[in-house]
């Protein structure tokens, strides 16, 4: 038996970041992880591998659609799917080994195996029981079943994001259930690789919760890229036979039933907290109705000395939200002041173009009765974007009508996932739109579009 100041259960972005920060703050720290490699869903079967496939398939798109325009000829670019998967696995390996290195560097013990909490202050891993003054649950999430539908995932024909990252071949036809982040990122990958992709979505708009103007533009651009959308449709069942699937769905407008065939069906209708086997009930850790671990403002659960962070608790299921909570709870455990500003957590979709947002949407401001102004700027007015065939999309900045304080920003366009952070920093410092507009932005960069949107909140954009 070993004795620690903190044991963290889960080695994903929430857990490993928490472990490193705890160690940096002088706490004797261990992290329990049952996978063969550290990094959790994000590094092994989520954010990182999907970005590798998005990058590779985007290069193919560039070669097929833009090379000739720039005077480049490479003949017909062929896809070696096995090599693409090997490249993706190599990227995973580099990243997961990097975390292992960071654990060694910071003297964090990796307790290999699946952990549980037999009693307060104790964590069991395999047959060993370890003592801990504080325990942090960072056990993450797993794909949810398709709600109200008869669907059995086999990770071959009917897959979750995990199976979609390792298909044996590029399917001829793919049906994606759910037009959320996973469905659109993975749908884009396979569409670029030549699959016919149909996305079936329950709601009337894609990417629920996003700014509605962004939703419309995004759907239009993806449709142009070849994704077919069937909206307002609830999937009822998926049947498989002879390596093929038949998807049955009902259109909400008239209750009519339809079927469609596919070689692969990707179920992307959300994720749910994963807390199985932790023994939470026995130690008094309560869950919400949705299975999330209940926590207070300091990530303390209903059991003293047991904390929880990341996808296992309330809030957006995002790696960076988990990381922030991991750092903050480490500070709390070390007797400092951990804080997460939940009003400034960016969301990014890594399609081409990228989509990014932070803060309030226009719909939320209307609902809250806040008087606001909108500054919008199209990437068509941005020289750099036009030079690289990425003039589609816009930056939309929302600011308080009276004080000019930035309340939110929504971007669809090149580099959106990086551009959004200028606004995040601005919002953390309570910036006004004018502050952004008066800041010199290098020319020619995509970031000028953000400045122009800020100018549009005042006397007007220059290149509009
Ligand atoms: P999601 O919650 O983003 O979208 C699920 C979609 O499925 C919704 O639009 C919903 O209306 C639809 N749906 C539900 N039931 C349906 C049915 N029976 N028939 C048709 N449509 C149905 O979930 P998603 O894409 O699975 O992502 C899960 C989590 O992972 C999210 O919290 C997401 O934020 C996170 N994630 C984030 C990424 C990023 O930040 N780039 C990348 C991948 C995942």
Short mmCIF file of C-alpha atoms and ligand atoms in Angstrom, two decimals, residues 41 46-47 50-51 54 141-149 151 161 176-186 199-209 230-236 248-250 266-272 311 315-320 346-351 355, ligand 1:
data_model
loop_
_atom_site.label_atom_id
_atom_site.label_comp_id
_atom_site.label_asym_id
_atom_site.label_seq_id
_atom_site.Cartn_x
_atom_site.Cartn_y
_atom_site.Cartn_z
CA UNK A 41 -10.63 9.47 -25.01
CA UNK A 46 -11.14 11.38 -29.91
CA UNK A 47 -9.76 14.85 -30.51
CA UNK A 50 -9.78 12.82 -35.58
CA UNK A 51 -7.59 15.88 -36.18
CA UNK A 54 -9.15 15.74 -40.80
CA UNK A 141 -17.55 9.87 -20.73
CA UNK A 142 -18.66 7.25 -23.23
CA UNK A 143 -20.90 7.42 -26.34
CA UNK A 144 -24.62 7.49 -25.48
CA UNK A 145 -26.97 5.07 -27.20
CA UNK A 146 -29.19 6.64 -29.88
CA UNK A 147 -32.15 7.86 -27.81
CA UNK A 148 -35.49 6.15 -28.40
CA UNK A 149 -34.12 3.92 -31.14
CA UNK A 151 -29.62 0.41 -32.50
CA UNK A 161 -16.62 7.68 -33.00
CA UNK A 176 -24.32 9.60 -39.74
CA UNK A 177 -26.94 9.81 -36.99
CA UNK A 178 -26.70 13.25 -35.37
CA UNK A 179 -25.45 16.53 -36.86
CA UNK A 180 -23.36 17.44 -33.81
CA UNK A 181 -19.62 17.94 -33.56
CA UNK A 182 -18.60 14.29 -33.98
CA UNK A 183 -21.03 13.62 -36.84
CA UNK A 184 -19.87 16.61 -38.85
CA UNK A 185 -16.14 16.18 -38.24
CA UNK A 186 -16.13 12.47 -39.09
CA UNK A 199 -26.44 12.99 -42.03
CA UNK A 200 -29.77 12.33 -40.32
CA UNK A 201 -30.60 14.91 -37.64
CA UNK A 202 -33.54 15.06 -35.25
CA UNK A 203 -33.64 18.87 -35.04
CA UNK A 204 -34.17 21.38 -37.87
CA UNK A 205 -30.69 22.89 -37.52
CA UNK A 206 -27.22 21.37 -37.28
CA UNK A 207 -24.86 21.85 -34.28
CA UNK A 208 -27.42 22.51 -31.53
CA UNK A 209 -26.75 25.59 -29.41
CA UNK A 230 -31.97 14.86 -43.76
CA UNK A 231 -33.28 17.19 -41.09
CA UNK A 232 -36.15 16.86 -38.62
CA UNK A 233 -35.81 13.10 -38.70
CA UNK A 234 -35.79 10.72 -35.73
CA UNK A 235 -33.93 7.48 -36.31
CA UNK A 236 -36.07 4.54 -35.19
CA UNK A 248 -35.25 3.53 -40.54
CA UNK A 249 -36.26 7.06 -39.58
CA UNK A 250 -39.44 9.09 -39.21
CA UNK A 266 -21.97 6.33 -37.35
CA UNK A 267 -23.94 6.94 -34.15
CA UNK A 268 -23.08 10.45 -32.95
CA UNK A 269 -25.97 11.46 -30.73
CA UNK A 270 -23.97 12.62 -27.73
CA UNK A 271 -21.92 11.23 -24.88
CA UNK A 272 -22.76 10.38 -21.26
CA UNK A 311 -16.99 14.98 -18.67
CA UNK A 315 -21.09 21.31 -18.33
CA UNK A 316 -19.85 21.03 -21.90
CA UNK A 317 -17.97 17.81 -22.66
CA UNK A 318 -14.79 19.47 -23.88
CA UNK A 319 -11.18 18.48 -23.23
CA UNK A 320 -10.15 22.08 -22.46
CA UNK A 346 -14.56 28.36 -26.46
CA UNK A 347 -16.07 25.66 -28.65
CA UNK A 348 -14.43 24.66 -31.94
CA UNK A 349 -15.44 22.35 -34.77
CA UNK A 350 -12.42 21.33 -36.85
CA UNK A 351 -14.05 21.04 -40.25
CA UNK A 355 -16.28 26.93 -36.69
P1 LIG B 1 -23.80 16.40 -29.92
O1 LIG B 1 -24.57 16.54 -28.68
O2 LIG B 1 -22.85 17.47 -30.35
O3 LIG B 1 -24.83 16.19 -31.16
C1 LIG B 1 -25.74 15.11 -31.19
C2 LIG B 1 -26.82 15.37 -32.25
O4 LIG B 1 -27.60 14.19 -32.41
C3 LIG B 1 -27.77 16.49 -31.87
O5 LIG B 1 -27.83 17.41 -32.93
C4 LIG B 1 -29.11 15.74 -31.67
O6 LIG B 1 -30.23 16.54 -31.99
C5 LIG B 1 -28.96 14.55 -32.62
N1 LIG B 1 -29.84 13.39 -32.33
C6 LIG B 1 -30.12 12.87 -31.11
N2 LIG B 1 -30.95 11.80 -31.24
C7 LIG B 1 -31.20 11.60 -32.56
C8 LIG B 1 -31.97 10.66 -33.33
N3 LIG B 1 -32.66 9.66 -32.78
N4 LIG B 1 -31.99 10.79 -34.68
C9 LIG B 1 -31.30 11.79 -35.28
N5 LIG B 1 -30.55 12.70 -34.59
C10 LIG B 1 -30.49 12.62 -33.26
O7 LIG B 1 -23.05 14.98 -29.80
P2 LIG B 1 -21.76 14.37 -30.48
O8 LIG B 1 -21.50 14.97 -31.82
O9 LIG B 1 -21.97 12.90 -30.39
O10 LIG B 1 -20.57 14.81 -29.53
C11 LIG B 1 -20.52 14.32 -28.18
C12 LIG B 1 -19.71 15.25 -27.30
O11 LIG B 1 -18.34 15.23 -27.68
C13 LIG B 1 -20.20 16.67 -27.40
O12 LIG B 1 -20.37 17.15 -26.09
C14 LIG B 1 -19.09 17.38 -28.10
O13 LIG B 1 -18.94 18.72 -27.63
C15 LIG B 1 -17.85 16.55 -27.79
N6 LIG B 1 -16.90 16.65 -28.89
C16 LIG B 1 -16.26 17.82 -29.10
C17 LIG B 1 -15.41 17.98 -30.17
C18 LIG B 1 -14.77 19.29 -30.40
O14 LIG B 1 -14.74 20.11 -29.50
N7 LIG B 1 -14.27 19.57 -31.60
C19 LIG B 1 -15.15 16.87 -31.10
C20 LIG B 1 -15.91 15.71 -30.82
C21 LIG B 1 -16.74 15.61 -29.74
#
